CSV table of C-alpha atoms in Angstrom, one decimal:
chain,number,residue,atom,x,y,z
A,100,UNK,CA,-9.2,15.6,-22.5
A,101,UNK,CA,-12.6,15.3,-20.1
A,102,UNK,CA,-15.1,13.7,-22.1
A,103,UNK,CA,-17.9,16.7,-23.2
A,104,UNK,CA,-20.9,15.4,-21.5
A,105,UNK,CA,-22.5,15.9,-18.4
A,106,UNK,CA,-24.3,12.8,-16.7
A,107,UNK,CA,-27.4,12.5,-15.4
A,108,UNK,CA,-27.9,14.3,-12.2
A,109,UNK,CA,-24.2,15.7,-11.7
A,110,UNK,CA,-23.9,17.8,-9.3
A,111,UNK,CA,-23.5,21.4,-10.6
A,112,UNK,CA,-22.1,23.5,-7.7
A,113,UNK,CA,-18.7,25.2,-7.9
A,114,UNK,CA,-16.3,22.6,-6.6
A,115,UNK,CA,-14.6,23.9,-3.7
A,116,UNK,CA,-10.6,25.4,-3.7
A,117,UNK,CA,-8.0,23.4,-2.4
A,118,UNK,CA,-8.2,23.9,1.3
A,119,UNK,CA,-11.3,24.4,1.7
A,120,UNK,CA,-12.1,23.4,4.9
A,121,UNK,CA,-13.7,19.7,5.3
A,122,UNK,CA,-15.9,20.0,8.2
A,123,UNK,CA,-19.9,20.3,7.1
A,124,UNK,CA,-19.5,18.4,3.7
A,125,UNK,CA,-18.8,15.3,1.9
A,126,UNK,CA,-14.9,14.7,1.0
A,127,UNK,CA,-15.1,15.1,-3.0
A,128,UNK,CA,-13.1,11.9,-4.1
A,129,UNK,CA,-11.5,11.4,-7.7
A,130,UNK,CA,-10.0,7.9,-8.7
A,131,UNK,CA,-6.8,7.7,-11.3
A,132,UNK,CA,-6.9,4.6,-13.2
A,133,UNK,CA,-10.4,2.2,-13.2
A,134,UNK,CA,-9.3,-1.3,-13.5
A,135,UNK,CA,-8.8,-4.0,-11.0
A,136,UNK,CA,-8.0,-2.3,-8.1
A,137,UNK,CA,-10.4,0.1,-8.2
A,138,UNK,CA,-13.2,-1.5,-8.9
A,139,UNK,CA,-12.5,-4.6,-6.7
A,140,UNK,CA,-11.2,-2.8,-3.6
A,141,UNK,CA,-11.4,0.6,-3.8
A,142,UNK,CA,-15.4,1.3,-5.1
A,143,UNK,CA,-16.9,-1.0,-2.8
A,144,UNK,CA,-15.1,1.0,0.5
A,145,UNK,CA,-16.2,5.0,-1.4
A,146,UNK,CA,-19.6,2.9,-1.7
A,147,UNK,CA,-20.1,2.5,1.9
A,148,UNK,CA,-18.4,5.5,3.2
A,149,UNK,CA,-20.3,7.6,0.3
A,150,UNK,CA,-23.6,6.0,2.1
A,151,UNK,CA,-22.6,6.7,5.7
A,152,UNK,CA,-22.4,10.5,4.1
A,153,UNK,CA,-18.7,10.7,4.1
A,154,UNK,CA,-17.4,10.8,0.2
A,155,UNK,CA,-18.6,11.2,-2.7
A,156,UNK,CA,-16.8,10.4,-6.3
A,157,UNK,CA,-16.8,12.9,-8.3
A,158,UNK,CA,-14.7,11.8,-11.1
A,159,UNK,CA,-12.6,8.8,-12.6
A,160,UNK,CA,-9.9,9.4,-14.6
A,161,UNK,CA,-7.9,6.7,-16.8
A,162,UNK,CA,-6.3,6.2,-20.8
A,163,UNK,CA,-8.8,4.4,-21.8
A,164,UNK,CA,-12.3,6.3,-22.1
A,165,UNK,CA,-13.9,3.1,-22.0
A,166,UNK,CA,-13.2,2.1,-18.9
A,167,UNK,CA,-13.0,5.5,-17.1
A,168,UNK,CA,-16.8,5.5,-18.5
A,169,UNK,CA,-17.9,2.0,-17.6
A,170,UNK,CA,-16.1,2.7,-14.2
A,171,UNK,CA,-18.4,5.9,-13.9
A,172,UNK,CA,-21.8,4.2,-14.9
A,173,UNK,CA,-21.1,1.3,-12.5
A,174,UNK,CA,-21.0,3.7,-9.7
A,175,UNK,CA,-24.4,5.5,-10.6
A,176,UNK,CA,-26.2,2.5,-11.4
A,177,UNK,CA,-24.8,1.0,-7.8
A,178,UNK,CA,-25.0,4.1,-6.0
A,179,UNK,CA,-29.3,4.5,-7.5
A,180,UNK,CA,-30.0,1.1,-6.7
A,181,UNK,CA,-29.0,1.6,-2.9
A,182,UNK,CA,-31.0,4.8,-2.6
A,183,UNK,CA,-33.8,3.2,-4.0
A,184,UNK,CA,-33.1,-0.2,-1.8
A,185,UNK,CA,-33.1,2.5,1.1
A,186,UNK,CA,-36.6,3.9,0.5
A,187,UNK,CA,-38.2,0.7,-0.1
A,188,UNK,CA,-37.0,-0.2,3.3
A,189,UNK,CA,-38.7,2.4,4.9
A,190,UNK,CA,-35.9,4.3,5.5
A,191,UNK,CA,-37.4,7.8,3.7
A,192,UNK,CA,-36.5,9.7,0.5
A,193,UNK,CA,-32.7,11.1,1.9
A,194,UNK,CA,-31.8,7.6,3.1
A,195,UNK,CA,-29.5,6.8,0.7
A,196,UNK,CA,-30.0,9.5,-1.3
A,197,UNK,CA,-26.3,11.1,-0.7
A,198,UNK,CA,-24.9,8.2,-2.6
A,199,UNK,CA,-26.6,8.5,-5.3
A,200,UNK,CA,-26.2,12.2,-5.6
A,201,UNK,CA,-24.0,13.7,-8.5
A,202,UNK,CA,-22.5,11.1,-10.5
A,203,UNK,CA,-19.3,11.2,-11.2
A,204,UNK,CA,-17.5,12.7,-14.6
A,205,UNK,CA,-15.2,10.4,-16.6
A,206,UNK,CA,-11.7,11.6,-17.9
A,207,UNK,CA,-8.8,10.9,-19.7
A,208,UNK,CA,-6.6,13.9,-19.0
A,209,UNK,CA,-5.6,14.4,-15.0
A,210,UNK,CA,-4.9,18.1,-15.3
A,211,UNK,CA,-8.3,18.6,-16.8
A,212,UNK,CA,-10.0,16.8,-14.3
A,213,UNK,CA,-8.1,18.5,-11.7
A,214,UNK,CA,-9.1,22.1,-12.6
A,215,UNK,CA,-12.9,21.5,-13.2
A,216,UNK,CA,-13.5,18.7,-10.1
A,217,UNK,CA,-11.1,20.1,-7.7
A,218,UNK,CA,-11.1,16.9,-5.5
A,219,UNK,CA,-10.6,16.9,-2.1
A,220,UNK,CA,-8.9,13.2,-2.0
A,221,UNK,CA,-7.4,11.5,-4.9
A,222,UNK,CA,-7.1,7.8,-4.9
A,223,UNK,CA,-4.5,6.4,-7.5
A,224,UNK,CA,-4.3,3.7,-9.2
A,225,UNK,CA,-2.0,3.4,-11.9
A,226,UNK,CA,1.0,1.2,-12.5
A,227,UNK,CA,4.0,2.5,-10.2
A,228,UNK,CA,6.3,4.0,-12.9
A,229,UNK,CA,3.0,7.0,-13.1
A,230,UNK,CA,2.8,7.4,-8.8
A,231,UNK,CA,5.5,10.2,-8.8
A,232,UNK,CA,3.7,12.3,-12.0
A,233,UNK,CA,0.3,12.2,-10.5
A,234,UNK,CA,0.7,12.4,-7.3
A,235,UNK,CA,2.6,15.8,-7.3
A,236,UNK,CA,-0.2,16.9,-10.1
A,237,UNK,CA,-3.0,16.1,-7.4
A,238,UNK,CA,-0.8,17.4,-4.5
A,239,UNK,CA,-0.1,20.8,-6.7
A,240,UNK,CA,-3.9,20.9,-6.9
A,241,UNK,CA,-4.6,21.1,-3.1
A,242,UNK,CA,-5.8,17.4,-3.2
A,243,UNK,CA,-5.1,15.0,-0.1
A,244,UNK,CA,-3.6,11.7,-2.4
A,245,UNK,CA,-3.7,7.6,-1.3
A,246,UNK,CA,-1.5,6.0,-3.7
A,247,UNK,CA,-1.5,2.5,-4.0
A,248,UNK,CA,1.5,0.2,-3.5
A,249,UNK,CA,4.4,0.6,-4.1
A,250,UNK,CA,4.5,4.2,-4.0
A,251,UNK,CA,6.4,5.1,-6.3
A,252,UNK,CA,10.1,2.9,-7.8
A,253,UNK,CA,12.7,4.7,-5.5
A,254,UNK,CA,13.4,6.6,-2.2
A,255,UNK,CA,14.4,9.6,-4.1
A,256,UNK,CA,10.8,9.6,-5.8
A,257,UNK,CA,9.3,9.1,-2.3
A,258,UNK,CA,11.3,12.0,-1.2
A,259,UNK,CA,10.3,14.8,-4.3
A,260,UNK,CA,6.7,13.7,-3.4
A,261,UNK,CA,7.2,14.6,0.5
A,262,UNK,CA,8.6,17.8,-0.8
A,263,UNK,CA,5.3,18.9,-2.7
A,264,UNK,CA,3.1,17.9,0.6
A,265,UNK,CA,1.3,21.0,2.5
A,266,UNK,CA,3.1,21.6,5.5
A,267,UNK,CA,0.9,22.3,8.2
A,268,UNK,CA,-2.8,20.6,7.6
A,269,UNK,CA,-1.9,18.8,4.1
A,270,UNK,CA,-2.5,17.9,1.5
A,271,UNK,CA,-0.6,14.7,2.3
A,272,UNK,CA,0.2,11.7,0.3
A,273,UNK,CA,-0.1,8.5,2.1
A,274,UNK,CA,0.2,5.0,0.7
A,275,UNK,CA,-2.7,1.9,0.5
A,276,UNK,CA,-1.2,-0.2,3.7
A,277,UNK,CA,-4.6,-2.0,4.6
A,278,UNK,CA,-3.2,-4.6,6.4
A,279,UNK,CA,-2.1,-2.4,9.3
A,280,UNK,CA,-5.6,-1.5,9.1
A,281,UNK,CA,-8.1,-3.5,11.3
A,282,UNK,CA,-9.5,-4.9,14.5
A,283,UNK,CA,-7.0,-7.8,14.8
A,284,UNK,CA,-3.5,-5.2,14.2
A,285,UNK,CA,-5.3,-2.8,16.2
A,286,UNK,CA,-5.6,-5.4,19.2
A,287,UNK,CA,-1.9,-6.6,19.1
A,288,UNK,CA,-0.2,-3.1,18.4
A,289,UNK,CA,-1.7,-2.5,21.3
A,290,UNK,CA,-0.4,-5.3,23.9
A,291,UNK,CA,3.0,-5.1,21.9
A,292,UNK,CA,3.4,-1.2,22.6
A,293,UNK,CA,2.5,-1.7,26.5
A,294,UNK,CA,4.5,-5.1,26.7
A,295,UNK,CA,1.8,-6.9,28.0
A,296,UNK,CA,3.8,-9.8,26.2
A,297,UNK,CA,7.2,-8.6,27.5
A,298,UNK,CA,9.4,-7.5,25.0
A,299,UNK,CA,9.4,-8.7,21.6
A,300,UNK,CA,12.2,-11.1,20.3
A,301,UNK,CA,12.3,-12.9,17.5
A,302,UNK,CA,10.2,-12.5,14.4
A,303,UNK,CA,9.3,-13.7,10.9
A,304,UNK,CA,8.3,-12.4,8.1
A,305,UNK,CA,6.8,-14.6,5.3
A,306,UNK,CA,4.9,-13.3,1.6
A,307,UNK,CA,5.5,-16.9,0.1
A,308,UNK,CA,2.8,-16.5,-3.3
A,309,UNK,CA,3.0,-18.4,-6.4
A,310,UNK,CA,3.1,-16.9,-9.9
A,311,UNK,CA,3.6,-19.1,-12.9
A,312,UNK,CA,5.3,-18.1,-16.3
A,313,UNK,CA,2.1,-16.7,-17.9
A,314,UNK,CA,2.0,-14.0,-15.4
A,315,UNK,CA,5.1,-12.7,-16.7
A,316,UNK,CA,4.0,-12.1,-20.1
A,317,UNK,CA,2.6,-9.2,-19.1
A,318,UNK,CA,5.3,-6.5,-20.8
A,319,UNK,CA,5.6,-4.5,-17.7
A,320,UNK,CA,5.5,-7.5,-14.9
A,321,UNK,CA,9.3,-8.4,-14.0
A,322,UNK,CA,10.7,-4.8,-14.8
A,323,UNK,CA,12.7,-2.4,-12.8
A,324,UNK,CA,11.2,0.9,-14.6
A,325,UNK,CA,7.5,-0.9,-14.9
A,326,UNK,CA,6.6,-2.3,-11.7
A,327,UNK,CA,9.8,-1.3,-9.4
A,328,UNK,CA,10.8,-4.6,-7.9
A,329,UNK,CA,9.9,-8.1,-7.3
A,330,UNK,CA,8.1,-10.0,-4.6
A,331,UNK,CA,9.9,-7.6,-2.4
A,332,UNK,CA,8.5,-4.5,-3.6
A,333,UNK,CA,5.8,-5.7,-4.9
A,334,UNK,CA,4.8,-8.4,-2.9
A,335,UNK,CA,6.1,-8.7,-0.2
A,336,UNK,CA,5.9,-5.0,1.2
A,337,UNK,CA,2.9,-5.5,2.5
A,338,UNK,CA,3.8,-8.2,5.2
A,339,UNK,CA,7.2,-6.1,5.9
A,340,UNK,CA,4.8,-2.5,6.5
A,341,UNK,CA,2.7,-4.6,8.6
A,342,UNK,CA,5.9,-5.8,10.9
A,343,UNK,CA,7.5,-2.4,11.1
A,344,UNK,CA,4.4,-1.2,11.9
A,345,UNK,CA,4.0,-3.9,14.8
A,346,UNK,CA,7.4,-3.3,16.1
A,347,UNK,CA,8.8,0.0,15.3
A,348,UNK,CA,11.5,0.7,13.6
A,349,UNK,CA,14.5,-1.4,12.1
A,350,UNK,CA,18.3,-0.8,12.2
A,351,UNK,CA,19.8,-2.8,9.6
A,352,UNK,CA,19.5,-5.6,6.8
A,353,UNK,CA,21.2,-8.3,5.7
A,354,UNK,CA,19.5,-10.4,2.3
A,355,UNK,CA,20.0,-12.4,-0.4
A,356,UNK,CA,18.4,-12.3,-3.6
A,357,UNK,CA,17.6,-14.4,-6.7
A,358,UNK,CA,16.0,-15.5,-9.9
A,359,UNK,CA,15.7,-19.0,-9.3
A,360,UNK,CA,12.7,-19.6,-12.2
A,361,UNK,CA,11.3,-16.4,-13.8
A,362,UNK,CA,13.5,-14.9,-16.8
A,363,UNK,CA,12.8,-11.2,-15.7
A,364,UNK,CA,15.0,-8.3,-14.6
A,365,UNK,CA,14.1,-8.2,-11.3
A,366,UNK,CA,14.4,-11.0,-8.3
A,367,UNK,CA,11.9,-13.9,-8.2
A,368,UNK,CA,12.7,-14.4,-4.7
A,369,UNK,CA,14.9,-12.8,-1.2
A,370,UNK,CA,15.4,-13.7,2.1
A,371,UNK,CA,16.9,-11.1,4.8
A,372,UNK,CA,17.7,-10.9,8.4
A,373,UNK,CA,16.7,-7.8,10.0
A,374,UNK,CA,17.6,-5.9,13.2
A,375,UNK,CA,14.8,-3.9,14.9
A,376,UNK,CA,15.9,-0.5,17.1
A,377,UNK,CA,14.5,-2.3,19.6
A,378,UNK,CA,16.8,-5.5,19.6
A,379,UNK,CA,14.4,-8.1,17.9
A,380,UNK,CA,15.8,-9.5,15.0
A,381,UNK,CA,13.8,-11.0,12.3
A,382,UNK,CA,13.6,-13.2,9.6
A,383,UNK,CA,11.8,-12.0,5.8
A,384,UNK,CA,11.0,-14.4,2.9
A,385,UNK,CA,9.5,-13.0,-0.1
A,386,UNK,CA,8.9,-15.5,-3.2
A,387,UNK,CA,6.9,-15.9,-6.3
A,388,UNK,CA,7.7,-19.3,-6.6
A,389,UNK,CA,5.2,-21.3,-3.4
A,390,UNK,CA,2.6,-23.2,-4.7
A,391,UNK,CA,1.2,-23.4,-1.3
A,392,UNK,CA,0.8,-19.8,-0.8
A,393,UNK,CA,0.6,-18.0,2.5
A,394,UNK,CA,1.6,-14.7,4.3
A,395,UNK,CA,2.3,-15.1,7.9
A,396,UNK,CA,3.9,-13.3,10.9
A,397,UNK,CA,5.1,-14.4,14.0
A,398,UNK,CA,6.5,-12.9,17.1
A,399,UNK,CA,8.3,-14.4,19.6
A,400,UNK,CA,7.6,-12.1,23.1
A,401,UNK,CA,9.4,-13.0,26.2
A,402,UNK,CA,6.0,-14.3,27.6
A,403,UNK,CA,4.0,-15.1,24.5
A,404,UNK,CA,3.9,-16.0,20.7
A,405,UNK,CA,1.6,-13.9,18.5
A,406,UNK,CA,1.1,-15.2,14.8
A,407,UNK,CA,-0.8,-14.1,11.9
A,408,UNK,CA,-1.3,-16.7,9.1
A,409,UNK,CA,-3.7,-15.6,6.3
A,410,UNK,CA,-3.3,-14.6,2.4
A,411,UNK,CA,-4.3,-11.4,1.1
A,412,UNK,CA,-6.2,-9.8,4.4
A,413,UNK,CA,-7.0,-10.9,7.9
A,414,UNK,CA,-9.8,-11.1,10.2
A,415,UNK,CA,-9.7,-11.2,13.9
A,416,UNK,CA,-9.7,-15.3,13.8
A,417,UNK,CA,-6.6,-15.1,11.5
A,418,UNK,CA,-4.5,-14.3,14.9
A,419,UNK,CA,-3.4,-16.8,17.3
A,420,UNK,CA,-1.9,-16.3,21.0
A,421,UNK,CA,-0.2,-18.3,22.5
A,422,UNK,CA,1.0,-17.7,26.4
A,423,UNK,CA,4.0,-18.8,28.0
A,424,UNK,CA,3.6,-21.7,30.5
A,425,UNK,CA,3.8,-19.1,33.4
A,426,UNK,CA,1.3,-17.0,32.7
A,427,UNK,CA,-1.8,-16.6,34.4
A,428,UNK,CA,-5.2,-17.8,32.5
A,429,UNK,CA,-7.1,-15.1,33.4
A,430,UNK,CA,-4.2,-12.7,31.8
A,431,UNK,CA,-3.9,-15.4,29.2
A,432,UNK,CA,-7.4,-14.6,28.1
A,433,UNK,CA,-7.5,-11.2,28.0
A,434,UNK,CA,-5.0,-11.0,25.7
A,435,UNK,CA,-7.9,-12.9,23.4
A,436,UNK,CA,-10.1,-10.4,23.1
A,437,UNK,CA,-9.9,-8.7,20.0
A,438,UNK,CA,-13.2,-6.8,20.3
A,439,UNK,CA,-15.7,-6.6,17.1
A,440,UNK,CA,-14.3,-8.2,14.1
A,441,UNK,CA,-13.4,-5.7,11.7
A,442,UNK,CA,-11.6,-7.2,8.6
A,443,UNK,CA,-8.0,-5.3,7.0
A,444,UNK,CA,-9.1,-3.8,4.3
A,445,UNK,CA,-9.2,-0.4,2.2
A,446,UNK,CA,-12.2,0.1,3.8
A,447,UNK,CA,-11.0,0.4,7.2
A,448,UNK,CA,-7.5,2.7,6.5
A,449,UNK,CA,-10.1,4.6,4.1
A,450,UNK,CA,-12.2,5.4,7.3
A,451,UNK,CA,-9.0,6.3,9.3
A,452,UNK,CA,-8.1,8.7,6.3
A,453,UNK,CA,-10.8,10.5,6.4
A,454,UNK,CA,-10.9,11.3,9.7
A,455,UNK,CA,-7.2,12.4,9.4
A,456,UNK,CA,-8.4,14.8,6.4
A,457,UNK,CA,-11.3,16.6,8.4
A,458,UNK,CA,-8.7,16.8,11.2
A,459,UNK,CA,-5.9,18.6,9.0
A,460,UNK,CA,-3.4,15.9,10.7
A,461,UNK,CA,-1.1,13.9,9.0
A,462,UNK,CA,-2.5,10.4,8.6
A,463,UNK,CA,-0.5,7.3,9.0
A,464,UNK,CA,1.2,5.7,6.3
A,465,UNK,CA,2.9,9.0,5.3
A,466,UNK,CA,5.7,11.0,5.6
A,467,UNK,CA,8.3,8.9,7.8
A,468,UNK,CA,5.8,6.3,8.6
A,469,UNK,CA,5.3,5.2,5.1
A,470,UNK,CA,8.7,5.4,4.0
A,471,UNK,CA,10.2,3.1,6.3
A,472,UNK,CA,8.8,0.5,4.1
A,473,UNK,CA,10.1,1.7,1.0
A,474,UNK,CA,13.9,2.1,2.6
A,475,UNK,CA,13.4,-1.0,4.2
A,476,UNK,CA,13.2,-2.7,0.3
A,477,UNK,CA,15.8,-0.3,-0.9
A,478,UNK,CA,18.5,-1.8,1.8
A,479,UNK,CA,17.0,-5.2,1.6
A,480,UNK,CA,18.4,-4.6,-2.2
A,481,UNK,CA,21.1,-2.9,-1.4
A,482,UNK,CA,22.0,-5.7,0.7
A,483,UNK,CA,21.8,-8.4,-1.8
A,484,UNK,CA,23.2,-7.0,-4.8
A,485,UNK,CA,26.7,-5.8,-2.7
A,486,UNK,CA,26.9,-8.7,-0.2
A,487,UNK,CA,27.3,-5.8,2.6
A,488,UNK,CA,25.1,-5.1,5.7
A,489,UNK,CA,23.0,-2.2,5.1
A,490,UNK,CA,22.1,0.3,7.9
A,491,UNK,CA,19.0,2.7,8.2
A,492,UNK,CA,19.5,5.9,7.1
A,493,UNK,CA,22.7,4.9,5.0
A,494,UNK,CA,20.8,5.4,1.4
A,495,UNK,CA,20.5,8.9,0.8
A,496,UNK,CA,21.2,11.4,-2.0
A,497,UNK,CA,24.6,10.2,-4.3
A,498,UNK,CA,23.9,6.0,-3.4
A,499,UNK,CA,23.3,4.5,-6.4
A,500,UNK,CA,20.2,2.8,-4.7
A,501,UNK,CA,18.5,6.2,-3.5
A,502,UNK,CA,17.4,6.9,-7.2
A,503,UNK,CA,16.7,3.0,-8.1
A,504,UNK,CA,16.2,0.1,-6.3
A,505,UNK,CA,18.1,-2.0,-8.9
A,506,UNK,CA,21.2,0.3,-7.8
A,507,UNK,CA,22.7,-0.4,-11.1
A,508,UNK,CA,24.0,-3.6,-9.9
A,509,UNK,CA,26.0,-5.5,-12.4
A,510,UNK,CA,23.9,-8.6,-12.9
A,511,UNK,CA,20.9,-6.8,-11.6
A,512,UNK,CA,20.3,-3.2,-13.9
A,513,UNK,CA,18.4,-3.1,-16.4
A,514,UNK,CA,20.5,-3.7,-19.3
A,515,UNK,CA,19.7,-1.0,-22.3
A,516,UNK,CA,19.2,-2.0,-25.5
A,517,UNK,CA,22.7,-0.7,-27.4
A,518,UNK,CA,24.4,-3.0,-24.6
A,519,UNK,CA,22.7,-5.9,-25.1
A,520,UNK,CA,23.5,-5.8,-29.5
A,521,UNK,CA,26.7,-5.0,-28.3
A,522,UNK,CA,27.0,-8.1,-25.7
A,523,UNK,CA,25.3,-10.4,-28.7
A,524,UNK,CA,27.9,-9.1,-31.1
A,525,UNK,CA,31.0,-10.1,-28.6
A,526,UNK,CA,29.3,-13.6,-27.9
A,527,UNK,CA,28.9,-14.0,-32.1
A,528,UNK,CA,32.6,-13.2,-32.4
């Protein structure tokens, strides 16, 4: 239920209908779950858009009233102190003064918050086994969605969401992918697509984090139904996004998977080879079990080696290229200029979704372009719980690893809990 009172200064116009169009106006923005996430990553990028006159938050919605409250104060006390930072500055009453208009309304029930705020954009940030739920609620509602990673736990969920989509000019649901996001991406998706480079090779793929026992004493860390995967899905998916989104897409998967430390259902660590459309072929590591911690790409071009080596984002300095022997310095060092530094970040995909919004065109990481990700984990399973080569396209509707990643894999599924008393019983006899 939407908590009764109205703060301070909220803005008391009729919120627009779905559809409404976006040109003239701030996009209205609602947030679904205030803890890390949002606060960390997600305010500060609707704080700087919302001051460049762009968004505004209307509402936060989580379980907890606490938090969806604390959330909501935090951005009016941030949001008044810049407007007031503005005019001291000499900058005039309005500077600023869009940011601090209309404070947002906490919630704890979605479909409430829906029907009074009528959001624009809808930012969630829940644990994966709620993405599906809320995602088609906002959709339903007329609101543009970014859902943060994973998506949701299985191809088939990815699939019911498409279907709820608008089909000409949205709403769309697109997924948080902020490291495709970015001066440095932007720079090298570029030479790669013209083959400036030459063509690309060989590549590898590396999300090598560490996570210690403690981590996994979280109940729903380690879970199939909870959190969807392991480093793969949840790790890992952002180096793999980031590769398919360098070089295009793949055409098969070969992997390995295993639990090597952590007593959880899901893997703790998986390696695959993977065959690009384009004839590259690449390795992927994903692990929870590197105490020196890094995620890195490198591709191997016939005429120069590109690498990324950073942790969790990248600046323009993160990227290294290195020419062939042959090629001519002057080419050499154009091939260095990234242009103005301009981090990964939720920021900067943030800024790219907006612009797709106003536009009523599809924005990346949606649709086909975000789900290569996701199938790309699902085969990558697939793979390594059948010891068989997996091919794009192949999991659909009726494979066992369309409607779970876990595939219900002997060894790997969850195992219920009538199965388990039964399995103690036979080991007691």
């Amino acid at each position: 239920m939407a908590t009764s009172e109205t703060a301070p200064g909220t803005d008391q116009r009729p919120a627009p209908s779905p559809g409404a169009p976006l040109t003239g106006r701030r996009i209205r923005v609602a947030v679904i779950g205030t803890g890390a996430i949002a606060r960390d990553s997600h305010l500060p990028a609707l704080a700087r858009l919302a001051e460049e006159g762009e968004t505004q938050l209307v509402a936060a919605v989580d379980i907890a009233a606490e938090s969806a409250e604390d959330f909501c104060a935090t951005v009016t006390a941030t949001a008044a102190a810049a407007a007031t930072e503005a005019v001291g500055a000499g900058a005039g009453a309005g500077a600023g003064a869009g940011a601090a208009a209309g404070a947002p309304r906490a919630y704890t029930d979605l479909d409430v918050m829906l029907q009074e705020q009528r959001p624009d954009l809808v930012i969630v940030c829940t644990p994966p086994t709620l993405h599906r739920d809320q995602t088609v609620a906002a959709l339903r509602a007329g609101a543009w969605v970014w859902c943060e990673k994973p998506p949701v736990p299985s191809l088939a969920d990815f699939d019911a969401v498409e279907a709820e989509e608008g089909k000409e000019g949205g709403p769309y649901a697109s997924i948080v992918f902020q490291h495709r996001f970015g001066s440095g991406t932007r720079h090298v998706r570029r030479l790669l697509d013209q083959q400036a480079m030459g063509r690309p090779l060989v590549a590898h793929c590396q999300t090598t984090w560490y996570r210690d026992t403690a981590y996994y004493t979280v109940p729903w860390r380690g879970r199939w139904q909870t959190e969807g995967g392991g480093p793969a899905m949840g790790h890992g998916i952002h180096q793999m996004d980031l590769l398919l989104d360098l070089l295009g897409p793949w055409s098969e998967v070969r992997a390995m998977a295993g639990r090597l430390v952590h007593d959880v259902e899901t893997e703790d660590v998986s390696t695959a080879l993977v065959r690009f459309a384009n004839g590259a072929m690449a390795t992927v590591v994903n692990s929870v079990l590197s105490p020196d911690e890094v995620s890195r790409i490198r591709i191997d071009c016939e005429r120069a080696t590109v690498e990324l080596t950073h942790l969790y984002g990248h600046r323009n300095d993160n990227w290294r290229i290195r020419p062939a022997r042959d090629v001519p310095d002057a080419e050499a060092a154009a091939w260095q200029d990234f242009g103005a530094d301009m981090p990964s970040s939720h920021l900067e995909q943030l800024r790219e979704l907006v612009a797709s919004m106003r536009a009523g065109e599809r924005p990346r990481s949606s649709g086909a372009d975000g789900r290569t990700s996701l199938e790309l984990v699902a085969a990558l399973y697939k793979s390594a719980f059948t010891d068989a080569t997996v091919r794009a396209g192949e999991i659909g509707p009726g494979d066992p690893f369309y409607s779970a990643m876990h595939g219900d894999a002997p060894g790997w599924a969850p195992v219920l809990l009538g199965e388990r008393a039964a399995s103690g019983e036979e080991a007691a006899a």
